mmCIF file of C-alpha atoms and ligand atoms in Angstrom:
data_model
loop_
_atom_site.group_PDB
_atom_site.id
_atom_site.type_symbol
_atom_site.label_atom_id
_atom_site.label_comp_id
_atom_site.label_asym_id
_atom_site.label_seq_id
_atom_site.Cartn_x
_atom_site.Cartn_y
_atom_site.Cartn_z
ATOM 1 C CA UNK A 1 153.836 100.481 39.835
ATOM 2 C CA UNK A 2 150.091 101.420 39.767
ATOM 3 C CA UNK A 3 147.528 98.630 41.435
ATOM 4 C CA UNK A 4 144.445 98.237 39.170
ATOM 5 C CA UNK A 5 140.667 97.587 40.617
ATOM 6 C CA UNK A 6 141.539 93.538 39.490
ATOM 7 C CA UNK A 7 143.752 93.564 41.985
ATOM 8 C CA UNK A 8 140.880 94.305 44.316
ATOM 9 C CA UNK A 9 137.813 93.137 45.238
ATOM 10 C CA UNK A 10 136.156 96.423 45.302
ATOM 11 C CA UNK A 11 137.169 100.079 45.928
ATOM 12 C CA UNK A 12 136.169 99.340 49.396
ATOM 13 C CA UNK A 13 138.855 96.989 49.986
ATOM 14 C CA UNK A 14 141.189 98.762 47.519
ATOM 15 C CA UNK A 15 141.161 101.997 50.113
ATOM 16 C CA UNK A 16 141.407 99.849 53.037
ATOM 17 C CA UNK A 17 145.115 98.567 51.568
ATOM 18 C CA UNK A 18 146.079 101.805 50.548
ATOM 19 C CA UNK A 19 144.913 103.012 54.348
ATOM 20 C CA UNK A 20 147.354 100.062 55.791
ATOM 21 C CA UNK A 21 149.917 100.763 53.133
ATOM 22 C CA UNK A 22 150.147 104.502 54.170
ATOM 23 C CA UNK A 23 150.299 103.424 57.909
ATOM 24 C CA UNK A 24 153.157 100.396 57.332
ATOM 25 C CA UNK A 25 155.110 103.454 55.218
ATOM 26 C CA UNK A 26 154.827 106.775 57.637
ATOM 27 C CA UNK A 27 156.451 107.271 60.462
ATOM 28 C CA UNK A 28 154.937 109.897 63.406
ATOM 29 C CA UNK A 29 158.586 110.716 63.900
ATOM 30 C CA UNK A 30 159.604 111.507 60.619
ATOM 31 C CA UNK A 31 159.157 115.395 59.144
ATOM 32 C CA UNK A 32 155.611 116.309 57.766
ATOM 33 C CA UNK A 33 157.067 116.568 54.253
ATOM 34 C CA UNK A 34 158.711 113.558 53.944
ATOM 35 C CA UNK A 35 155.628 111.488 55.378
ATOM 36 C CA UNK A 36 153.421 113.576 52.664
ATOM 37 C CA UNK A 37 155.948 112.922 49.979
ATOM 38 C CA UNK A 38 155.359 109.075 50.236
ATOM 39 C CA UNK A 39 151.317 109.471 50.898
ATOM 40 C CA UNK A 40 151.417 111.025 47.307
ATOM 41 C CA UNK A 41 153.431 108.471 45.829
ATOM 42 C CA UNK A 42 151.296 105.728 47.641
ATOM 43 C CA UNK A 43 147.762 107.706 46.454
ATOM 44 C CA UNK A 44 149.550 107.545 43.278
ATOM 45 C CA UNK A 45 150.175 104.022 42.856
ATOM 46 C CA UNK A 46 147.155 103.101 44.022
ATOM 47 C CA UNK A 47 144.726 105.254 41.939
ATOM 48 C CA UNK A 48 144.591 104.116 38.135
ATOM 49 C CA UNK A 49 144.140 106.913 35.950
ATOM 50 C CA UNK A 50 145.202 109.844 37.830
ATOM 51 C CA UNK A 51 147.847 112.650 36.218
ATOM 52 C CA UNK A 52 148.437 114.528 39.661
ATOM 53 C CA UNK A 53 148.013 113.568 43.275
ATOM 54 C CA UNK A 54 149.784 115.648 46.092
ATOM 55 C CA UNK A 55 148.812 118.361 48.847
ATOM 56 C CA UNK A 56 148.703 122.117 49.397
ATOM 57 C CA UNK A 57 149.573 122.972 53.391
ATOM 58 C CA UNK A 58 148.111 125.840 54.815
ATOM 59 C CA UNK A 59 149.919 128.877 56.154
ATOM 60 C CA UNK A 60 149.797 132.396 56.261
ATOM 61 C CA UNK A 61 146.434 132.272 55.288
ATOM 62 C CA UNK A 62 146.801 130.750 51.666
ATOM 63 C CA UNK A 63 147.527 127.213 50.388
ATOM 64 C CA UNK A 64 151.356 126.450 49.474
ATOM 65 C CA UNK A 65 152.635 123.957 47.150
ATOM 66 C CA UNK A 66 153.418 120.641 49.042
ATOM 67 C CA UNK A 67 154.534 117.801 48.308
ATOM 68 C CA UNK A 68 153.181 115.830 44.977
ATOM 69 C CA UNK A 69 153.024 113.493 41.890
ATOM 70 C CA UNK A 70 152.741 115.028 38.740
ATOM 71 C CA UNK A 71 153.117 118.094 36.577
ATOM 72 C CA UNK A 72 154.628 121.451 37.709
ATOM 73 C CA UNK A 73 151.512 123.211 39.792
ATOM 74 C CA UNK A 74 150.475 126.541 40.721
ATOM 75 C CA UNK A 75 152.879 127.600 44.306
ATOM 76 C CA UNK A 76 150.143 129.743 46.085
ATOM 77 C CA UNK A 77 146.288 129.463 46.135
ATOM 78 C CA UNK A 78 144.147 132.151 48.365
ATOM 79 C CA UNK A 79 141.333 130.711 50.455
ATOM 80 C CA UNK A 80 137.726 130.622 48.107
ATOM 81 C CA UNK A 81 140.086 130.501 45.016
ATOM 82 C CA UNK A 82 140.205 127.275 42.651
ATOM 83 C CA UNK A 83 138.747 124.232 44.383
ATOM 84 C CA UNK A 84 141.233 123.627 46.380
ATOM 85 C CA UNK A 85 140.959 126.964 48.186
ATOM 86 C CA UNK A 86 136.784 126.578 47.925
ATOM 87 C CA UNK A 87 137.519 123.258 50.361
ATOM 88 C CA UNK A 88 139.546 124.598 52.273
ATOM 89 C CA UNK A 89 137.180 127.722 53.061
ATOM 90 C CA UNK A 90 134.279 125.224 53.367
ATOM 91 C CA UNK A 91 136.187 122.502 55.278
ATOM 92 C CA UNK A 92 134.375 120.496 52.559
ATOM 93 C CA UNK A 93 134.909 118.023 50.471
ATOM 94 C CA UNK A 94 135.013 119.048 46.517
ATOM 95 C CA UNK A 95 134.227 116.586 43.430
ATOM 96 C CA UNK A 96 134.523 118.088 39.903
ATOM 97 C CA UNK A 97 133.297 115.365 37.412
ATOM 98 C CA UNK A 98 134.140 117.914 34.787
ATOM 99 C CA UNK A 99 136.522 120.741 35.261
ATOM 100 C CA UNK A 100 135.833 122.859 32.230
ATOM 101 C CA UNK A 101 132.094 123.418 33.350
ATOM 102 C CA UNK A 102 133.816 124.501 36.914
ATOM 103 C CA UNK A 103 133.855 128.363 36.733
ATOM 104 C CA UNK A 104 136.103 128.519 39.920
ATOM 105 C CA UNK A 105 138.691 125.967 38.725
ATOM 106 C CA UNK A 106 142.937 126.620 38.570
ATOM 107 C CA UNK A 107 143.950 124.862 35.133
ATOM 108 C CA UNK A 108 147.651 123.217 36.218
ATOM 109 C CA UNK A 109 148.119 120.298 33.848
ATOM 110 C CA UNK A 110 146.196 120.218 30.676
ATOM 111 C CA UNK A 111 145.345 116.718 30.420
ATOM 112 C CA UNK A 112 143.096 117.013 33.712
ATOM 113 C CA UNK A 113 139.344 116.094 33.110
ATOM 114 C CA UNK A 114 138.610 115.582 36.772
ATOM 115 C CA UNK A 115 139.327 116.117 40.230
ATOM 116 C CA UNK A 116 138.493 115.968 43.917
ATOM 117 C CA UNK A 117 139.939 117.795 46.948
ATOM 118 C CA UNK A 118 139.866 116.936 50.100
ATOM 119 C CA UNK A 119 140.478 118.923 52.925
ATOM 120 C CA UNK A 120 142.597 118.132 55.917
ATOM 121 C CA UNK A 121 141.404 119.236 59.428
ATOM 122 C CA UNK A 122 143.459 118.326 62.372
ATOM 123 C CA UNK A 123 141.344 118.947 66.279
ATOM 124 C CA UNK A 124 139.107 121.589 63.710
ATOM 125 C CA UNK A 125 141.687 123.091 62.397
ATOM 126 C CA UNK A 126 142.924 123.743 58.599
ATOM 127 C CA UNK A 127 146.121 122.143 57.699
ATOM 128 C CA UNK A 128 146.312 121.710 54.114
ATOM 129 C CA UNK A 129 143.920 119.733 51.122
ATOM 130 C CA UNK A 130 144.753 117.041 49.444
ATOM 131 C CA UNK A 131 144.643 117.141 45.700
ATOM 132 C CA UNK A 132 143.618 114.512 42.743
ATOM 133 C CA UNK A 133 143.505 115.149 39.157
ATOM 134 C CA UNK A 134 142.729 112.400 36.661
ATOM 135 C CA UNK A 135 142.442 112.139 32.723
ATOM 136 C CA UNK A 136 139.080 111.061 32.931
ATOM 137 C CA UNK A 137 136.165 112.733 32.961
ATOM 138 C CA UNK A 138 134.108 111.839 36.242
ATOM 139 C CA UNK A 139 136.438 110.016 37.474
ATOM 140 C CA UNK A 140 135.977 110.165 41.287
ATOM 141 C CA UNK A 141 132.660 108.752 42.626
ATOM 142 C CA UNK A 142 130.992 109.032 45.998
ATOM 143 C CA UNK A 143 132.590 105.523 47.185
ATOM 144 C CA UNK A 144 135.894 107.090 46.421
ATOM 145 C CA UNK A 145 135.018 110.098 48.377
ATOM 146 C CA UNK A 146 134.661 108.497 51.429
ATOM 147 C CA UNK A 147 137.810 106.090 50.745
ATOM 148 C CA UNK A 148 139.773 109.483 49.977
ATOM 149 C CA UNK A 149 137.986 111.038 53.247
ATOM 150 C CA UNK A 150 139.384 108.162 55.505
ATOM 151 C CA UNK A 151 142.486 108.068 53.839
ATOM 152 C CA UNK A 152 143.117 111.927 54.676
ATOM 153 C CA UNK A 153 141.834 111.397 58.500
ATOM 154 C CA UNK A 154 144.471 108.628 59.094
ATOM 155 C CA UNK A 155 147.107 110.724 57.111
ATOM 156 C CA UNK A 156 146.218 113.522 59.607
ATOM 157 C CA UNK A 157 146.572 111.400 62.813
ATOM 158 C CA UNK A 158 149.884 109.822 61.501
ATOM 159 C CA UNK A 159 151.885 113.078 60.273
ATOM 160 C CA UNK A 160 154.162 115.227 63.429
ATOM 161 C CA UNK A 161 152.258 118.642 63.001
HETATM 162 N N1 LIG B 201 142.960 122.680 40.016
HETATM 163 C C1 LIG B 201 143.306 123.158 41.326
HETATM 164 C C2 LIG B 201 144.679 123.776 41.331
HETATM 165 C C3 LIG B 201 145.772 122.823 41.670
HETATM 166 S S1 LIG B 201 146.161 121.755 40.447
HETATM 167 O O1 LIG B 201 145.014 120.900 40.105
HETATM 168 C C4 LIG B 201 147.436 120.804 40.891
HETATM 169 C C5 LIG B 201 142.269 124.147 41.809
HETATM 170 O O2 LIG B 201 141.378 124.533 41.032
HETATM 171 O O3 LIG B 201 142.345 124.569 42.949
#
């Protein structure tokens, strides 16, 4: 199933759903892979026109595959490489409206125009990014940036880490 914007009033309320929707589904107790697995689904279903949605944990100093939607991606990303590793190193937020004119970008799935990367930061410290890809060129705009923001500080108080 993927919820389109008409089943919204606005993004705004669209993110709060998906924010109660990813609170009704994970479970504090449950392990931090199988409460990531279903956030990706959930980001999945809710975001129209995205090809991949998923995360990339931190350890040992370099971004690992996590659980995700989507094509087959890259397994290990050093910190300052490809945007995901750039927001992780900057604890930053990163929107590419268009990743061909991104010199440090990690080409995984073709059909990816766009993407934004969020990071996730648990009491100030690093524990993985969350990833979104999408078809269309500038896809992600600054109201979805702060949706996607609160959306990664909930998942961050509701996983066991
Ligand atoms: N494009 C990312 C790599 C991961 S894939 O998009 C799934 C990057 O530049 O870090």
């Amino acid at each position: 199933m993927i919820l389109t914007m008409e089943n919204f009033m606005d993004k705004n309320e669209m993110y709060a759903h998906l924010d109660s929707a990813c609170a009704a589904v994970i479970d504090r107790r449950d392990d931090v892979i199988s409460s990531l697995a279903n956030a990706s689904a959930l980001i999945k279903m809710y975001l129209a026109d995205t090809n991949w949605v998923g995360f990339y944990l931190y350890k040992e100093e370099k971004l690992m595959l996590g659980p995700f939607q989507g094509a087959p991606a890259v397994t290990n990303i050093k910190m300052g490489k490809g945007v995901c590793g750039s927001a992780a190193e900057n604890l930053k937020t990163m929107r590419i409206g268009d990743v061909k004119t991104c010199d440090n970008y990690i080409a995984c799935d073709d059909s990816s125009a766009s993407e934004i990367v969020i990071p996730l930061v648990k009491k100030g410290r690093l524990i993985g990014v969350l990833d979104i890809d999408s078809p269309v060129p500038e896809r992600f705009d600054a109201e979805d940036e702060k949706g996607l923001e609160k959306i990664a500080a909930s998942l961050v108080r509701l996983i066991y880490m």
